[in-house]
mmCIF file with all atom_site columns, C-alpha atoms and ligand atoms in Angstrom:
data_model
loop_
_atom_site.group_PDB
_atom_site.id
_atom_site.type_symbol
_atom_site.label_atom_id
_atom_site.label_alt_id
_atom_site.label_comp_id
_atom_site.label_asym_id
_atom_site.label_entity_id
_atom_site.label_seq_id
_atom_site.pdbx_PDB_ins_code
_atom_site.Cartn_x
_atom_site.Cartn_y
_atom_site.Cartn_z
_atom_site.occupancy
_atom_site.B_iso_or_equiv
_atom_site.pdbx_formal_charge
_atom_site.auth_seq_id
_atom_site.auth_comp_id
_atom_site.auth_asym_id
_atom_site.auth_atom_id
_atom_site.pdbx_PDB_model_num
ATOM   1   C CA  . MET A 1 1   ? 0.000  0.000   0.000   1.00 85.00 ? 1   MET A CA  1
ATOM   2   C CA  . LEU A 1 2   ? 2.706  2.472   1.086   1.00 90.00 ? 2   LEU A CA  1
ATOM   3   C CA  . LEU A 1 3   ? 4.987  1.163   -1.628  1.00 92.00 ? 3   LEU A CA  1
ATOM   4   C CA  . LYS A 1 4   ? 2.257  1.658   -4.232  1.00 90.00 ? 4   LYS A CA  1
ATOM   5   C CA  . LEU A 1 5   ? 1.711  5.234   -3.063  1.00 93.00 ? 5   LEU A CA  1
ATOM   6   C CA  . LEU A 1 6   ? 5.438  5.935   -3.190  1.00 93.00 ? 6   LEU A CA  1
ATOM   7   C CA  . ARG A 1 7   ? 5.713  4.437   -6.676  1.00 90.00 ? 7   ARG A CA  1
ATOM   8   C CA  . GLU A 1 8   ? 2.774  6.489   -7.938  1.00 89.00 ? 8   GLU A CA  1
ATOM   9   C CA  . SER A 1 9   ? 4.137  9.702   -6.406  1.00 93.00 ? 9   SER A CA  1
ATOM   10  C CA  . LEU A 1 10  ? 7.545  9.105   -7.952  1.00 93.00 ? 10  LEU A CA  1
ATOM   11  C CA  . GLY A 1 11  ? 5.881  8.369   -11.293 1.00 92.00 ? 11  GLY A CA  1
ATOM   12  C CA  . GLN A 1 12  ? 3.929  11.629  -11.083 1.00 93.00 ? 12  GLN A CA  1
ATOM   13  C CA  . LEU A 1 13  ? 7.122  13.511  -10.229 1.00 93.00 ? 13  LEU A CA  1
ATOM   14  C CA  . VAL A 1 14  ? 8.836  12.027  -13.283 1.00 91.00 ? 14  VAL A CA  1
ATOM   15  C CA  . VAL A 1 15  ? 5.895  13.172  -15.447 1.00 92.00 ? 15  VAL A CA  1
ATOM   16  C CA  . ILE A 1 16  ? 6.111  16.722  -14.049 1.00 94.00 ? 16  ILE A CA  1
ATOM   17  C CA  . ILE A 1 17  ? 9.911  16.971  -14.419 1.00 94.00 ? 17  ILE A CA  1
ATOM   18  C CA  . ASN A 1 18  ? 9.592  15.612  -17.933 1.00 91.00 ? 18  ASN A CA  1
ATOM   19  C CA  . PHE A 1 19  ? 6.981  18.230  -18.795 1.00 92.00 ? 19  PHE A CA  1
ATOM   20  C CA  . ILE A 1 20  ? 9.156  21.065  -17.461 1.00 94.00 ? 20  ILE A CA  1
ATOM   21  C CA  . THR A 1 21  ? 12.259 19.868  -19.272 1.00 92.00 ? 21  THR A CA  1
ATOM   22  C CA  . LEU A 1 22  ? 10.764 18.714  -22.569 1.00 91.00 ? 22  LEU A CA  1
ATOM   23  C CA  . PRO A 1 23  ? 13.341 18.927  -25.379 1.00 92.00 ? 23  PRO A CA  1
ATOM   24  C CA  . ARG A 1 24  ? 12.724 21.037  -28.467 1.00 94.00 ? 24  ARG A CA  1
ATOM   25  C CA  . LYS A 1 25  ? 10.887 19.392  -31.319 1.00 96.00 ? 25  LYS A CA  1
ATOM   26  C CA  . MET A 1 26  ? 12.940 18.696  -34.396 1.00 96.00 ? 26  MET A CA  1
ATOM   27  C CA  . LYS A 1 27  ? 12.080 20.923  -37.360 1.00 96.00 ? 27  LYS A CA  1
ATOM   28  C CA  . ARG A 1 28  ? 11.736 19.595  -40.900 1.00 97.00 ? 28  ARG A CA  1
ATOM   29  C CA  . SER A 1 29  ? 10.612 20.982  -44.201 1.00 97.00 ? 29  SER A CA  1
ATOM   30  C CA  . THR A 1 30  ? 6.865  20.643  -44.806 1.00 97.00 ? 30  THR A CA  1
ATOM   31  C CA  . GLU A 1 31  ? 7.507  17.981  -47.398 1.00 97.00 ? 31  GLU A CA  1
ATOM   32  C CA  . GLU A 1 32  ? 9.829  15.980  -45.137 1.00 97.00 ? 32  GLU A CA  1
ATOM   33  C CA  . GLN A 1 33  ? 7.449  16.257  -42.166 1.00 97.00 ? 33  GLN A CA  1
ATOM   34  C CA  . LYS A 1 34  ? 4.620  14.998  -44.358 1.00 98.00 ? 34  LYS A CA  1
ATOM   35  C CA  . LYS A 1 35  ? 6.637  11.866  -45.174 1.00 97.00 ? 35  LYS A CA  1
ATOM   36  C CA  . VAL A 1 36  ? 7.526  11.377  -41.514 1.00 98.00 ? 36  VAL A CA  1
ATOM   37  C CA  . ASN A 1 37  ? 3.879  11.795  -40.469 1.00 98.00 ? 37  ASN A CA  1
ATOM   38  C CA  . GLN A 1 38  ? 2.870  9.173   -42.972 1.00 97.00 ? 38  GLN A CA  1
ATOM   39  C CA  . GLN A 1 39  ? 5.364  6.681   -41.533 1.00 97.00 ? 39  GLN A CA  1
ATOM   40  C CA  . ALA A 1 40  ? 4.485  7.560   -37.947 1.00 98.00 ? 40  ALA A CA  1
ATOM   41  C CA  . SER A 1 41  ? 0.821  6.882   -38.701 1.00 98.00 ? 41  SER A CA  1
ATOM   42  C CA  . LYS A 1 42  ? 1.785  3.192   -38.977 1.00 98.00 ? 42  LYS A CA  1
ATOM   43  C CA  . MET A 1 43  ? 3.089  3.151   -35.413 1.00 98.00 ? 43  MET A CA  1
ATOM   44  C CA  . SER A 1 44  ? 1.527  3.258   -31.972 1.00 98.00 ? 44  SER A CA  1
ATOM   45  C CA  . LEU A 1 45  ? 3.067  3.196   -28.519 1.00 98.00 ? 45  LEU A CA  1
ATOM   46  C CA  . TYR A 1 46  ? 1.502  1.045   -25.821 1.00 98.00 ? 46  TYR A CA  1
ATOM   47  C CA  . GLN A 1 47  ? 2.419  2.738   -22.586 1.00 98.00 ? 47  GLN A CA  1
ATOM   48  C CA  . PHE A 1 48  ? 1.591  3.877   -19.049 1.00 97.00 ? 48  PHE A CA  1
ATOM   49  C CA  . LYS A 1 49  ? 1.502  7.566   -18.246 1.00 95.00 ? 49  LYS A CA  1
ATOM   50  C CA  . ARG A 1 50  ? 3.772  7.349   -15.184 1.00 94.00 ? 50  ARG A CA  1
ATOM   51  C CA  . CYS A 1 51  ? 6.188  4.606   -16.218 1.00 95.00 ? 51  CYS A CA  1
ATOM   52  C CA  . PRO A 1 52  ? 9.710  6.108   -16.368 1.00 95.00 ? 52  PRO A CA  1
ATOM   53  C CA  . PHE A 1 53  ? 10.664 3.918   -19.360 1.00 97.00 ? 53  PHE A CA  1
ATOM   54  C CA  . CYS A 1 54  ? 7.576  5.199   -21.185 1.00 97.00 ? 54  CYS A CA  1
ATOM   55  C CA  . VAL A 1 55  ? 8.396  8.803   -20.253 1.00 97.00 ? 55  VAL A CA  1
ATOM   56  C CA  . ARG A 1 56  ? 11.886 8.326   -21.697 1.00 97.00 ? 56  ARG A CA  1
ATOM   57  C CA  . THR A 1 57  ? 10.443 6.883   -24.899 1.00 98.00 ? 57  THR A CA  1
ATOM   58  C CA  . ARG A 1 58  ? 7.823  9.635   -25.198 1.00 98.00 ? 58  ARG A CA  1
ATOM   59  C CA  . ARG A 1 59  ? 10.603 12.246  -24.852 1.00 97.00 ? 59  ARG A CA  1
ATOM   60  C CA  . THR A 1 60  ? 12.297 10.792  -27.915 1.00 98.00 ? 60  THR A CA  1
ATOM   61  C CA  . ILE A 1 61  ? 9.002  10.752  -29.806 1.00 98.00 ? 61  ILE A CA  1
ATOM   62  C CA  . HIS A 1 62  ? 8.463  14.380  -28.857 1.00 98.00 ? 62  HIS A CA  1
ATOM   63  C CA  . LYS A 1 63  ? 12.022 15.424  -29.754 1.00 98.00 ? 63  LYS A CA  1
ATOM   64  C CA  . LEU A 1 64  ? 11.822 13.691  -33.129 1.00 98.00 ? 64  LEU A CA  1
ATOM   65  C CA  . ASN A 1 65  ? 8.461  15.368  -33.774 1.00 98.00 ? 65  ASN A CA  1
ATOM   66  C CA  . LEU A 1 66  ? 6.620  12.124  -34.495 1.00 98.00 ? 66  LEU A CA  1
ATOM   67  C CA  . PRO A 1 67  ? 2.817  11.989  -34.342 1.00 98.00 ? 67  PRO A CA  1
ATOM   68  C CA  . ILE A 1 68  ? 2.795  8.439   -32.964 1.00 98.00 ? 68  ILE A CA  1
ATOM   69  C CA  . GLU A 1 69  ? -0.479 7.432   -31.326 1.00 98.00 ? 69  GLU A CA  1
ATOM   70  C CA  . LEU A 1 70  ? -0.149 6.759   -27.586 1.00 98.00 ? 70  LEU A CA  1
ATOM   71  C CA  . ARG A 1 71  ? -2.221 3.836   -26.310 1.00 98.00 ? 71  ARG A CA  1
ATOM   72  C CA  . ASP A 1 72  ? -2.850 3.523   -22.607 1.00 98.00 ? 72  ASP A CA  1
ATOM   73  C CA  . ALA A 1 73  ? -2.235 -0.096  -21.578 1.00 98.00 ? 73  ALA A CA  1
ATOM   74  C CA  . SER A 1 74  ? -3.086 0.297   -17.903 1.00 96.00 ? 74  SER A CA  1
ATOM   75  C CA  . ARG A 1 75  ? -5.255 -2.227  -16.074 1.00 94.00 ? 75  ARG A CA  1
ATOM   76  C CA  . GLY A 1 76  ? -8.758 -2.632  -17.486 1.00 92.00 ? 76  GLY A CA  1
ATOM   77  C CA  . SER A 1 77  ? -8.000 -1.066  -20.859 1.00 94.00 ? 77  SER A CA  1
ATOM   78  C CA  . ALA A 1 78  ? -8.723 -2.761  -24.180 1.00 94.00 ? 78  ALA A CA  1
ATOM   79  C CA  . TYR A 1 79  ? -5.219 -1.912  -25.349 1.00 98.00 ? 79  TYR A CA  1
ATOM   80  C CA  . ARG A 1 80  ? -3.761 -3.925  -22.467 1.00 98.00 ? 80  ARG A CA  1
ATOM   81  C CA  . ASP A 1 81  ? -5.587 -7.047  -23.661 1.00 97.00 ? 81  ASP A CA  1
ATOM   82  C CA  . GLU A 1 82  ? -4.481 -6.344  -27.221 1.00 97.00 ? 82  GLU A CA  1
ATOM   83  C CA  . LEU A 1 83  ? -0.856 -5.944  -26.131 1.00 98.00 ? 83  LEU A CA  1
ATOM   84  C CA  . GLU A 1 84  ? -0.920 -9.257  -24.285 1.00 97.00 ? 84  GLU A CA  1
ATOM   85  C CA  . ALA A 1 85  ? -2.794 -11.178 -26.980 1.00 97.00 ? 85  ALA A CA  1
ATOM   86  C CA  . GLU A 1 86  ? -0.924 -9.853  -30.013 1.00 97.00 ? 86  GLU A CA  1
ATOM   87  C CA  . GLY A 1 87  ? 2.382  -8.602  -28.652 1.00 98.00 ? 87  GLY A CA  1
ATOM   88  C CA  . GLY A 1 88  ? 2.885  -11.605 -26.398 1.00 98.00 ? 88  GLY A CA  1
ATOM   89  C CA  . LYS A 1 89  ? 3.286  -9.962  -22.980 1.00 98.00 ? 89  LYS A CA  1
ATOM   90  C CA  . ILE A 1 90  ? 2.259  -7.010  -20.882 1.00 98.00 ? 90  ILE A CA  1
ATOM   91  C CA  . LYS A 1 91  ? 5.355  -4.900  -20.763 1.00 98.00 ? 91  LYS A CA  1
ATOM   92  C CA  . VAL A 1 92  ? 5.505  -1.222  -21.641 1.00 98.00 ? 92  VAL A CA  1
ATOM   93  C CA  . PRO A 1 93  ? 6.645  0.670   -23.542 1.00 98.00 ? 93  PRO A CA  1
ATOM   94  C CA  . CYS A 1 94  ? 5.986  -1.383  -26.656 1.00 98.00 ? 94  CYS A CA  1
ATOM   95  C CA  . LEU A 1 95  ? 6.031  0.091   -30.145 1.00 98.00 ? 95  LEU A CA  1
ATOM   96  C CA  . ARG A 1 96  ? 3.590  -1.441  -32.600 1.00 98.00 ? 96  ARG A CA  1
ATOM   97  C CA  . ILE A 1 97  ? 4.617  -1.082  -36.213 1.00 98.00 ? 97  ILE A CA  1
ATOM   98  C CA  . ASP A 1 98  ? 2.035  -1.922  -38.866 1.00 97.00 ? 98  ASP A CA  1
ATOM   99  C CA  . ASP A 1 99  ? 3.763  -2.186  -42.175 1.00 92.00 ? 99  ASP A CA  1
ATOM   100 C CA  . ASN A 1 100 ? 2.485  -3.644  -45.398 1.00 90.00 ? 100 ASN A CA  1
ATOM   101 C CA  . GLY A 1 101 ? 0.147  -6.114  -43.689 1.00 94.00 ? 101 GLY A CA  1
ATOM   102 C CA  . ASN A 1 102 ? 2.752  -7.164  -41.113 1.00 96.00 ? 102 ASN A CA  1
ATOM   103 C CA  . THR A 1 103 ? 2.703  -6.149  -37.480 1.00 98.00 ? 103 THR A CA  1
ATOM   104 C CA  . GLN A 1 104 ? 5.876  -5.929  -35.443 1.00 98.00 ? 104 GLN A CA  1
ATOM   105 C CA  . TRP A 1 105 ? 5.870  -5.486  -31.659 1.00 98.00 ? 105 TRP A CA  1
ATOM   106 C CA  . LEU A 1 106 ? 9.031  -3.833  -30.427 1.00 98.00 ? 106 LEU A CA  1
ATOM   107 C CA  . TYR A 1 107 ? 9.639  -4.074  -26.664 1.00 98.00 ? 107 TYR A CA  1
ATOM   108 C CA  . GLU A 1 108 ? 12.358 -2.432  -24.514 1.00 98.00 ? 108 GLU A CA  1
ATOM   109 C CA  . SER A 1 109 ? 12.636 1.352   -24.297 1.00 98.00 ? 109 SER A CA  1
ATOM   110 C CA  . ALA A 1 110 ? 16.310 1.353   -25.347 1.00 98.00 ? 110 ALA A CA  1
ATOM   111 C CA  . GLU A 1 111 ? 15.489 -0.618  -28.491 1.00 98.00 ? 111 GLU A CA  1
ATOM   112 C CA  . ILE A 1 112 ? 12.503 1.537   -29.360 1.00 98.00 ? 112 ILE A CA  1
ATOM   113 C CA  . ILE A 1 113 ? 14.547 4.714   -28.896 1.00 98.00 ? 113 ILE A CA  1
ATOM   114 C CA  . ALA A 1 114 ? 17.418 3.340   -31.004 1.00 98.00 ? 114 ALA A CA  1
ATOM   115 C CA  . PHE A 1 115 ? 14.962 2.310   -33.733 1.00 98.00 ? 115 PHE A CA  1
ATOM   116 C CA  . LEU A 1 116 ? 13.268 5.732   -33.825 1.00 98.00 ? 116 LEU A CA  1
ATOM   117 C CA  . ASN A 1 117 ? 16.564 7.606   -33.770 1.00 98.00 ? 117 ASN A CA  1
ATOM   118 C CA  . GLU A 1 118 ? 17.951 5.486   -36.550 1.00 98.00 ? 118 GLU A CA  1
ATOM   119 C CA  . ARG A 1 119 ? 14.884 5.986   -38.696 1.00 97.00 ? 119 ARG A CA  1
ATOM   120 C CA  . PHE A 1 120 ? 14.020 9.611   -37.999 1.00 97.00 ? 120 PHE A CA  1
ATOM   121 C CA  . ALA A 1 121 ? 16.866 11.537  -36.350 1.00 96.00 ? 121 ALA A CA  1
ATOM   122 C CA  . ASP A 1 122 ? 18.803 12.529  -39.444 1.00 85.00 ? 122 ASP A CA  1
ATOM   123 C CA  . ASN A 1 123 ? 15.973 14.298  -41.266 1.00 64.00 ? 123 ASN A CA  1
ATOM   124 C CA  . THR A 1 124 ? 16.168 11.904  -44.196 1.00 57.00 ? 124 THR A CA  1
ATOM   125 C CA  . SER A 1 125 ? 13.711 9.275   -43.071 1.00 52.00 ? 125 SER A CA  1
ATOM   126 C CA  . THR A 1 126 ? 13.870 5.807   -44.580 1.00 54.00 ? 126 THR A CA  1
ATOM   127 C CA  . GLU A 1 127 ? 10.645 4.620   -46.141 1.00 56.00 ? 127 GLU A CA  1
ATOM   128 C CA  . LEU A 1 128 ? 8.762  1.703   -44.647 1.00 59.00 ? 128 LEU A CA  1
ATOM   129 C CA  . ASN A 1 129 ? 7.578  -0.741  -47.285 1.00 55.00 ? 129 ASN A CA  1
ATOM   130 C CA  . SER A 1 130 ? 4.312  0.114   -49.035 1.00 45.00 ? 130 SER A CA  1
HETATM 131 N N1  . GSH B 2 .   ? 13.555 -2.897  -19.506 1.00 65.38 ? 1   GSH B N1  1
HETATM 132 C C1  . GSH B 2 .   ? 12.218 -2.441  -19.818 1.00 65.38 ? 1   GSH B C1  1
HETATM 133 C C2  . GSH B 2 .   ? 11.484 -2.205  -18.511 1.00 65.38 ? 1   GSH B C2  1
HETATM 134 C C3  . GSH B 2 .   ? 10.014 -1.882  -18.751 1.00 65.38 ? 1   GSH B C3  1
HETATM 135 C C4  . GSH B 2 .   ? 9.165  -2.071  -17.493 1.00 65.38 ? 1   GSH B C4  1
HETATM 136 O O1  . GSH B 2 .   ? 9.607  -2.590  -16.459 1.00 65.38 ? 1   GSH B O1  1
HETATM 137 N N2  . GSH B 2 .   ? 7.903  -1.699  -17.593 1.00 65.38 ? 1   GSH B N2  1
HETATM 138 C C5  . GSH B 2 .   ? 6.971  -1.917  -16.520 1.00 65.38 ? 1   GSH B C5  1
HETATM 139 C C6  . GSH B 2 .   ? 6.244  -0.589  -16.197 1.00 65.38 ? 1   GSH B C6  1
HETATM 140 S S1  . GSH B 2 .   ? 7.338  0.635   -15.554 1.00 65.38 ? 1   GSH B S1  1
HETATM 141 C C7  . GSH B 2 .   ? 5.895  -2.894  -16.966 1.00 65.38 ? 1   GSH B C7  1
HETATM 142 O O2  . GSH B 2 .   ? 5.576  -2.965  -18.127 1.00 65.38 ? 1   GSH B O2  1
HETATM 143 N N3  . GSH B 2 .   ? 5.355  -3.704  -16.041 1.00 65.38 ? 1   GSH B N3  1
HETATM 144 C C8  . GSH B 2 .   ? 4.290  -4.616  -16.347 1.00 65.38 ? 1   GSH B C8  1
HETATM 145 C C9  . GSH B 2 .   ? 3.029  -4.295  -15.604 1.00 65.38 ? 1   GSH B C9  1
HETATM 146 O O3  . GSH B 2 .   ? 3.034  -3.340  -14.822 1.00 65.38 ? 1   GSH B O3  1
HETATM 147 O O4  . GSH B 2 .   ? 2.030  -4.997  -15.793 1.00 65.38 ? 1   GSH B O4  1
HETATM 148 C C10 . GSH B 2 .   ? 12.305 -1.211  -20.691 1.00 65.38 ? 1   GSH B C10 1
HETATM 149 O O5  . GSH B 2 .   ? 13.306 -0.474  -20.626 1.00 65.38 ? 1   GSH B O5  1
HETATM 150 O O6  . GSH B 2 .   ? 11.381 -0.991  -21.494 1.00 65.38 ? 1   GSH B O6  1
#
């Protein structure tokens, strides 16, 4: 009970600090941003609001200026069931990538961040198939 309260308070503190210290969004040409938006529309992040690994991943998404849909996977949500049934386990953050009829579930914040940086950080985004 006390531990849960402490964990939730710490989580809330992380959210507040994150909000205050949000990095600047990357700027792209209109044309380039349009391409990036199109690719980002194939991705969604299953996450919890107060999970520090999710906060870290959302910071990268914010910095890279990616309109990736955030899906709350907390207890009782439909997205939680979907994550478990299709992704294989309940662990957040998890990036879902729907590409050309295939769905990939990428777990581990460090891997998600590396993937997004590799694909979007240099302003010359690589196309997904389709
Ligand atoms: N090494 C993982 C750790 C992720 C992690 O521990 N996530 C916790 C939330 S903070 C989780 O998904 N727990 C499962 C649950 O609460 O049901 C990462 O960096 O993504």
